[in-house]
Amino acid sequence: MINLDNRKPIATSYNISYIPGINIVETYITDELPPLELCATSFYILFHKNKLILANNLRRGMEISGGHIDPGETIHEAALRESREETGCFNIRYIGHFVRKHTSNSEVEQDYKYPHPISYMTFFVGIADEIDLDLIFEDECGKPFEIPLGDFGYFVPDVYKQEWESFVEKHAIKEMLKYSFDMYCLSKH
């Protein structure tokens, strides 16, 4: 079992729209993974050739590649598979991860498909050695977004600015993206 009791989250958000009822979402940098039975989804924040690679979901737009964990998969295997299907990234070198703990005090429908009242999402950070656009599931995603990196963060092209700002705010991931950038920079030395 993951123990976050004595850790301070890098970010805390309240009442995220995709979690039922009144909720709190805490993001941690940790070496531990949550228990599989409490983690239904996993993701990969990917870098390739000094660019942040984001999925271009045909329904939802810009997002971190990832999704549901299939039966028999580990949390990490699911993130790798989803990233390959959504961005074409493969030969991914792991450099760290975050765990998001969701706590909700509301009742949910009996067929609610996520762990409740506590659940986790795992966000791995990695460097993709290669991208093959033919690996992308074309019924789900288009060509991935490539966000250039500078010495102090992300240089979002004007054409993506509005979608980027909406994406960062909707998913409350500003701090996670900052720390991912730092992990990437440190891994290059």
mmCIF file of C-alpha atoms in Angstrom:
data_model
loop_
_atom_site.group_PDB
_atom_site.id
_atom_site.type_symbol
_atom_site.label_atom_id
_atom_site.label_comp_id
_atom_site.label_asym_id
_atom_site.label_seq_id
_atom_site.Cartn_x
_atom_site.Cartn_y
_atom_site.Cartn_z
ATOM 1 C CA MET A 1 0.000 0.000 0.000
ATOM 2 C CA ILE A 2 1.275 3.443 -0.900
ATOM 3 C CA ASN A 3 1.955 5.605 2.132
ATOM 4 C CA LEU A 4 1.498 9.337 1.537
ATOM 5 C CA ASP A 5 0.802 10.260 5.178
ATOM 6 C CA ASN A 6 4.064 12.108 5.832
ATOM 7 C CA ARG A 7 4.389 13.662 2.396
ATOM 8 C CA LYS A 8 3.338 17.073 1.261
ATOM 9 C CA PRO A 9 1.570 17.184 -2.110
ATOM 10 C CA ILE A 10 3.119 19.291 -4.881
ATOM 11 C CA ALA A 11 -0.396 20.420 -5.804
ATOM 12 C CA THR A 12 -3.891 20.246 -4.342
ATOM 13 C CA SER A 13 -7.093 20.901 -6.265
ATOM 14 C CA TYR A 14 -10.697 20.891 -5.144
ATOM 15 C CA ASN A 15 -13.884 19.800 -6.881
ATOM 16 C CA ILE A 16 -12.408 18.603 -10.167
ATOM 17 C CA SER A 17 -15.290 18.182 -12.644
ATOM 18 C CA TYR A 18 -14.583 14.573 -13.645
ATOM 19 C CA ILE A 19 -14.768 13.289 -10.041
ATOM 20 C CA PRO A 20 -18.225 13.009 -8.465
ATOM 21 C CA GLY A 21 -19.352 15.348 -5.726
ATOM 22 C CA ILE A 22 -17.193 17.347 -3.379
ATOM 23 C CA ASN A 23 -13.636 16.122 -3.874
ATOM 24 C CA ILE A 24 -9.986 16.805 -3.255
ATOM 25 C CA VAL A 25 -7.166 15.855 -5.621
ATOM 26 C CA GLU A 26 -3.612 15.725 -4.282
ATOM 27 C CA THR A 27 -0.562 15.203 -6.517
ATOM 28 C CA TYR A 28 2.608 13.625 -5.140
ATOM 29 C CA ILE A 29 6.072 12.797 -6.435
ATOM 30 C CA THR A 30 6.818 9.351 -5.060
ATOM 31 C CA ASP A 31 8.817 6.200 -5.776
ATOM 32 C CA GLU A 32 5.830 4.048 -4.849
ATOM 33 C CA LEU A 33 2.913 2.977 -7.009
ATOM 34 C CA PRO A 34 -0.650 2.821 -5.729
ATOM 35 C CA PRO A 35 -2.381 -0.537 -5.353
ATOM 36 C CA LEU A 36 -3.648 -1.732 -8.728
ATOM 37 C CA GLU A 37 -7.186 -2.230 -7.393
ATOM 38 C CA LEU A 38 -7.383 1.510 -6.560
ATOM 39 C CA CYS A 39 -5.879 2.725 -9.850
ATOM 40 C CA ALA A 40 -8.076 2.407 -12.964
ATOM 41 C CA THR A 41 -6.020 4.664 -15.272
ATOM 42 C CA SER A 42 -2.411 5.557 -15.980
ATOM 43 C CA PHE A 43 -0.676 8.081 -18.219
ATOM 44 C CA TYR A 44 2.701 9.046 -19.684
ATOM 45 C CA ILE A 45 4.028 12.605 -19.857
ATOM 46 C CA LEU A 46 6.401 12.191 -22.800
ATOM 47 C CA PHE A 47 9.368 14.084 -24.160
ATOM 48 C CA HIS A 48 11.014 13.537 -27.533
ATOM 49 C CA LYS A 49 13.855 15.610 -29.026
ATOM 50 C CA ASN A 50 13.312 18.610 -26.718
ATOM 51 C CA LYS A 51 9.536 18.615 -27.169
ATOM 52 C CA LEU A 52 6.628 17.664 -24.935
ATOM 53 C CA ILE A 53 4.461 15.158 -26.824
ATOM 54 C CA LEU A 54 0.718 15.281 -26.147
ATOM 55 C CA ALA A 55 -2.079 13.183 -27.586
ATOM 56 C CA ASN A 56 -4.452 14.802 -30.062
ATOM 57 C CA ASN A 57 -7.696 13.078 -29.087
ATOM 58 C CA LEU A 58 -10.280 13.463 -31.855
ATOM 59 C CA ARG A 59 -13.115 14.066 -29.317
ATOM 60 C CA ARG A 60 -11.365 15.823 -26.436
ATOM 61 C CA GLY A 61 -8.409 17.580 -28.086
ATOM 62 C CA MET A 62 -5.067 18.038 -26.336
ATOM 63 C CA GLU A 63 -4.333 15.624 -23.498
ATOM 64 C CA ILE A 64 -1.651 13.557 -21.808
ATOM 65 C CA SER A 65 -1.505 10.114 -23.397
ATOM 66 C CA GLY A 66 -2.998 7.398 -21.240
ATOM 67 C CA GLY A 67 -6.157 5.628 -20.271
ATOM 68 C CA HIS A 68 -7.700 2.591 -18.654
ATOM 69 C CA ILE A 69 -5.692 -0.326 -17.344
ATOM 70 C CA ASP A 70 -6.746 -3.522 -19.099
ATOM 71 C CA PRO A 71 -7.125 -6.804 -17.180
ATOM 72 C CA GLY A 72 -3.736 -8.471 -16.719
ATOM 73 C CA GLU A 73 -1.748 -5.246 -17.261
ATOM 74 C CA THR A 74 0.405 -3.482 -14.716
ATOM 75 C CA ILE A 75 -0.042 0.248 -14.179
ATOM 76 C CA HIS A 76 3.143 0.918 -16.182
ATOM 77 C CA GLU A 77 2.291 -1.478 -19.031
ATOM 78 C CA ALA A 78 -1.047 0.280 -19.527
ATOM 79 C CA ALA A 79 0.594 3.709 -19.737
ATOM 80 C CA LEU A 80 3.129 2.407 -22.295
ATOM 81 C CA ARG A 81 0.399 0.796 -24.429
ATOM 82 C CA GLU A 82 -1.881 3.823 -24.313
ATOM 83 C CA SER A 83 0.998 6.152 -25.230
ATOM 84 C CA ARG A 84 1.919 4.012 -28.224
ATOM 85 C CA GLU A 85 -1.723 3.939 -29.385
ATOM 86 C CA GLU A 86 -2.305 7.678 -28.875
ATOM 87 C CA THR A 87 1.035 9.277 -29.848
ATOM 88 C CA GLY A 88 3.048 6.592 -31.670
ATOM 89 C CA CYS A 89 5.809 6.933 -29.049
ATOM 90 C CA PHE A 90 7.831 3.830 -28.214
ATOM 91 C CA ASN A 91 11.169 2.815 -26.731
ATOM 92 C CA ILE A 92 10.271 4.989 -23.750
ATOM 93 C CA ARG A 93 12.813 5.558 -20.993
ATOM 94 C CA TYR A 94 11.162 6.055 -17.575
ATOM 95 C CA ILE A 95 12.489 9.029 -15.558
ATOM 96 C CA GLY A 96 9.946 9.381 -12.734
ATOM 97 C CA HIS A 97 6.280 9.459 -11.838
ATOM 98 C CA PHE A 98 3.523 11.234 -9.979
ATOM 99 C CA VAL A 99 0.561 9.804 -8.133
ATOM 100 C CA ARG A 100 -2.731 11.664 -7.951
ATOM 101 C CA LYS A 101 -4.945 10.736 -5.030
ATOM 102 C CA HIS A 102 -8.653 11.471 -5.465
ATOM 103 C CA THR A 103 -10.896 11.559 -2.416
ATOM 104 C CA SER A 104 -14.643 12.128 -2.766
ATOM 105 C CA ASN A 105 -17.324 12.229 -0.103
ATOM 106 C CA SER A 106 -20.278 11.668 -2.416
ATOM 107 C CA GLU A 107 -22.384 8.647 -3.208
ATOM 108 C CA VAL A 108 -21.919 7.104 -6.656
ATOM 109 C CA GLU A 109 -24.082 4.973 -8.908
ATOM 110 C CA GLN A 110 -23.749 1.219 -8.385
ATOM 111 C CA ASP A 111 -22.215 0.820 -11.868
ATOM 112 C CA TYR A 112 -19.595 3.555 -11.313
ATOM 113 C CA LYS A 113 -16.448 2.096 -12.903
ATOM 114 C CA TYR A 114 -13.751 3.746 -10.801
ATOM 115 C CA PRO A 115 -12.565 2.966 -7.268
ATOM 116 C CA HIS A 116 -14.416 5.079 -4.713
ATOM 117 C CA PRO A 117 -14.235 7.006 -2.340
ATOM 118 C CA ILE A 118 -10.425 6.928 -2.787
ATOM 119 C CA SER A 119 -8.786 6.312 -6.135
ATOM 120 C CA TYR A 120 -5.459 7.020 -7.796
ATOM 121 C CA MET A 121 -4.093 7.984 -11.193
ATOM 122 C CA THR A 122 -0.449 7.416 -12.030
ATOM 123 C CA PHE A 123 1.418 9.777 -14.354
ATOM 124 C CA PHE A 124 4.760 8.450 -15.540
ATOM 125 C CA VAL A 125 7.369 10.771 -17.052
ATOM 126 C CA GLY A 126 9.606 9.499 -19.816
ATOM 127 C CA ILE A 127 11.655 10.106 -22.909
ATOM 128 C CA ALA A 128 10.517 8.470 -26.148
ATOM 129 C CA ASP A 129 13.405 7.447 -28.364
ATOM 130 C CA GLU A 130 11.128 7.046 -31.381
ATOM 131 C CA ILE A 131 7.747 8.059 -32.769
ATOM 132 C CA ASP A 132 5.948 6.045 -35.455
ATOM 133 C CA LEU A 133 2.705 7.741 -36.497
ATOM 134 C CA ASP A 134 1.499 4.462 -38.035
ATOM 135 C CA LEU A 135 1.119 3.069 -34.485
ATOM 136 C CA ILE A 136 -1.577 5.636 -33.591
ATOM 137 C CA PHE A 137 -5.145 4.335 -33.413
ATOM 138 C CA GLU A 138 -6.574 6.682 -36.056
ATOM 139 C CA ASP A 139 -10.173 6.263 -34.895
ATOM 140 C CA GLU A 140 -9.171 7.817 -31.546
ATOM 141 C CA CYS A 141 -6.257 10.222 -32.116
ATOM 142 C CA GLY A 142 -4.619 12.363 -34.762
ATOM 143 C CA LYS A 143 -1.000 13.465 -35.146
ATOM 144 C CA PRO A 144 0.272 14.335 -31.650
ATOM 145 C CA PHE A 145 0.910 17.865 -30.475
ATOM 146 C CA GLU A 146 4.610 18.726 -30.158
ATOM 147 C CA ILE A 147 5.278 21.537 -27.670
ATOM 148 C CA PRO A 148 8.858 22.896 -27.951
ATOM 149 C CA LEU A 149 10.959 23.241 -24.803
ATOM 150 C CA GLY A 150 13.182 26.139 -23.826
ATOM 151 C CA ASP A 151 15.605 26.687 -20.985
ATOM 152 C CA PHE A 152 12.819 27.661 -18.590
ATOM 153 C CA GLY A 153 9.778 25.701 -19.693
ATOM 154 C CA TYR A 154 7.381 25.176 -22.557
ATOM 155 C CA PHE A 155 7.129 27.439 -25.614
ATOM 156 C CA VAL A 156 3.557 26.938 -26.697
ATOM 157 C CA PRO A 157 3.019 27.995 -30.335
ATOM 158 C CA ASP A 158 0.336 30.680 -30.721
ATOM 159 C CA VAL A 159 -1.844 28.292 -32.712
ATOM 160 C CA TYR A 160 -2.103 26.026 -29.597
ATOM 161 C CA LYS A 161 -2.174 28.700 -26.859
ATOM 162 C CA GLN A 162 -5.913 28.708 -26.150
ATOM 163 C CA GLU A 163 -6.204 24.906 -26.221
ATOM 164 C CA TRP A 164 -3.055 24.604 -24.022
ATOM 165 C CA GLU A 165 -4.419 26.993 -21.389
ATOM 166 C CA SER A 166 -7.778 25.195 -21.311
ATOM 167 C CA PHE A 167 -6.025 21.791 -21.100
ATOM 168 C CA VAL A 168 -3.770 22.873 -18.194
ATOM 169 C CA GLU A 169 -6.626 24.458 -16.257
ATOM 170 C CA LYS A 170 -9.210 21.704 -16.860
ATOM 171 C CA HIS A 171 -6.866 18.971 -15.641
ATOM 172 C CA ALA A 172 -5.184 21.069 -12.893
ATOM 173 C CA ILE A 173 -1.729 19.986 -14.067
ATOM 174 C CA LYS A 174 0.359 23.174 -14.002
ATOM 175 C CA GLU A 175 2.623 21.943 -11.186
ATOM 176 C CA MET A 176 2.889 18.436 -12.625
ATOM 177 C CA LEU A 177 4.050 19.863 -15.980
ATOM 178 C CA LYS A 178 6.598 22.071 -14.210
ATOM 179 C CA TYR A 179 8.077 19.146 -12.283
ATOM 180 C CA SER A 180 8.015 16.947 -15.423
ATOM 181 C CA PHE A 181 10.066 19.580 -17.243
ATOM 182 C CA ASP A 182 12.543 19.630 -14.346
ATOM 183 C CA MET A 183 12.794 15.800 -14.391
ATOM 184 C CA TYR A 184 13.441 15.878 -18.128
ATOM 185 C CA CYS A 185 16.152 18.536 -17.820
ATOM 186 C CA LEU A 186 17.878 16.658 -14.992
ATOM 187 C CA SER A 187 17.785 13.381 -16.940
ATOM 188 C CA LYS A 188 19.773 14.951 -19.783
ATOM 189 C CA HIS A 189 22.810 15.589 -17.533
#
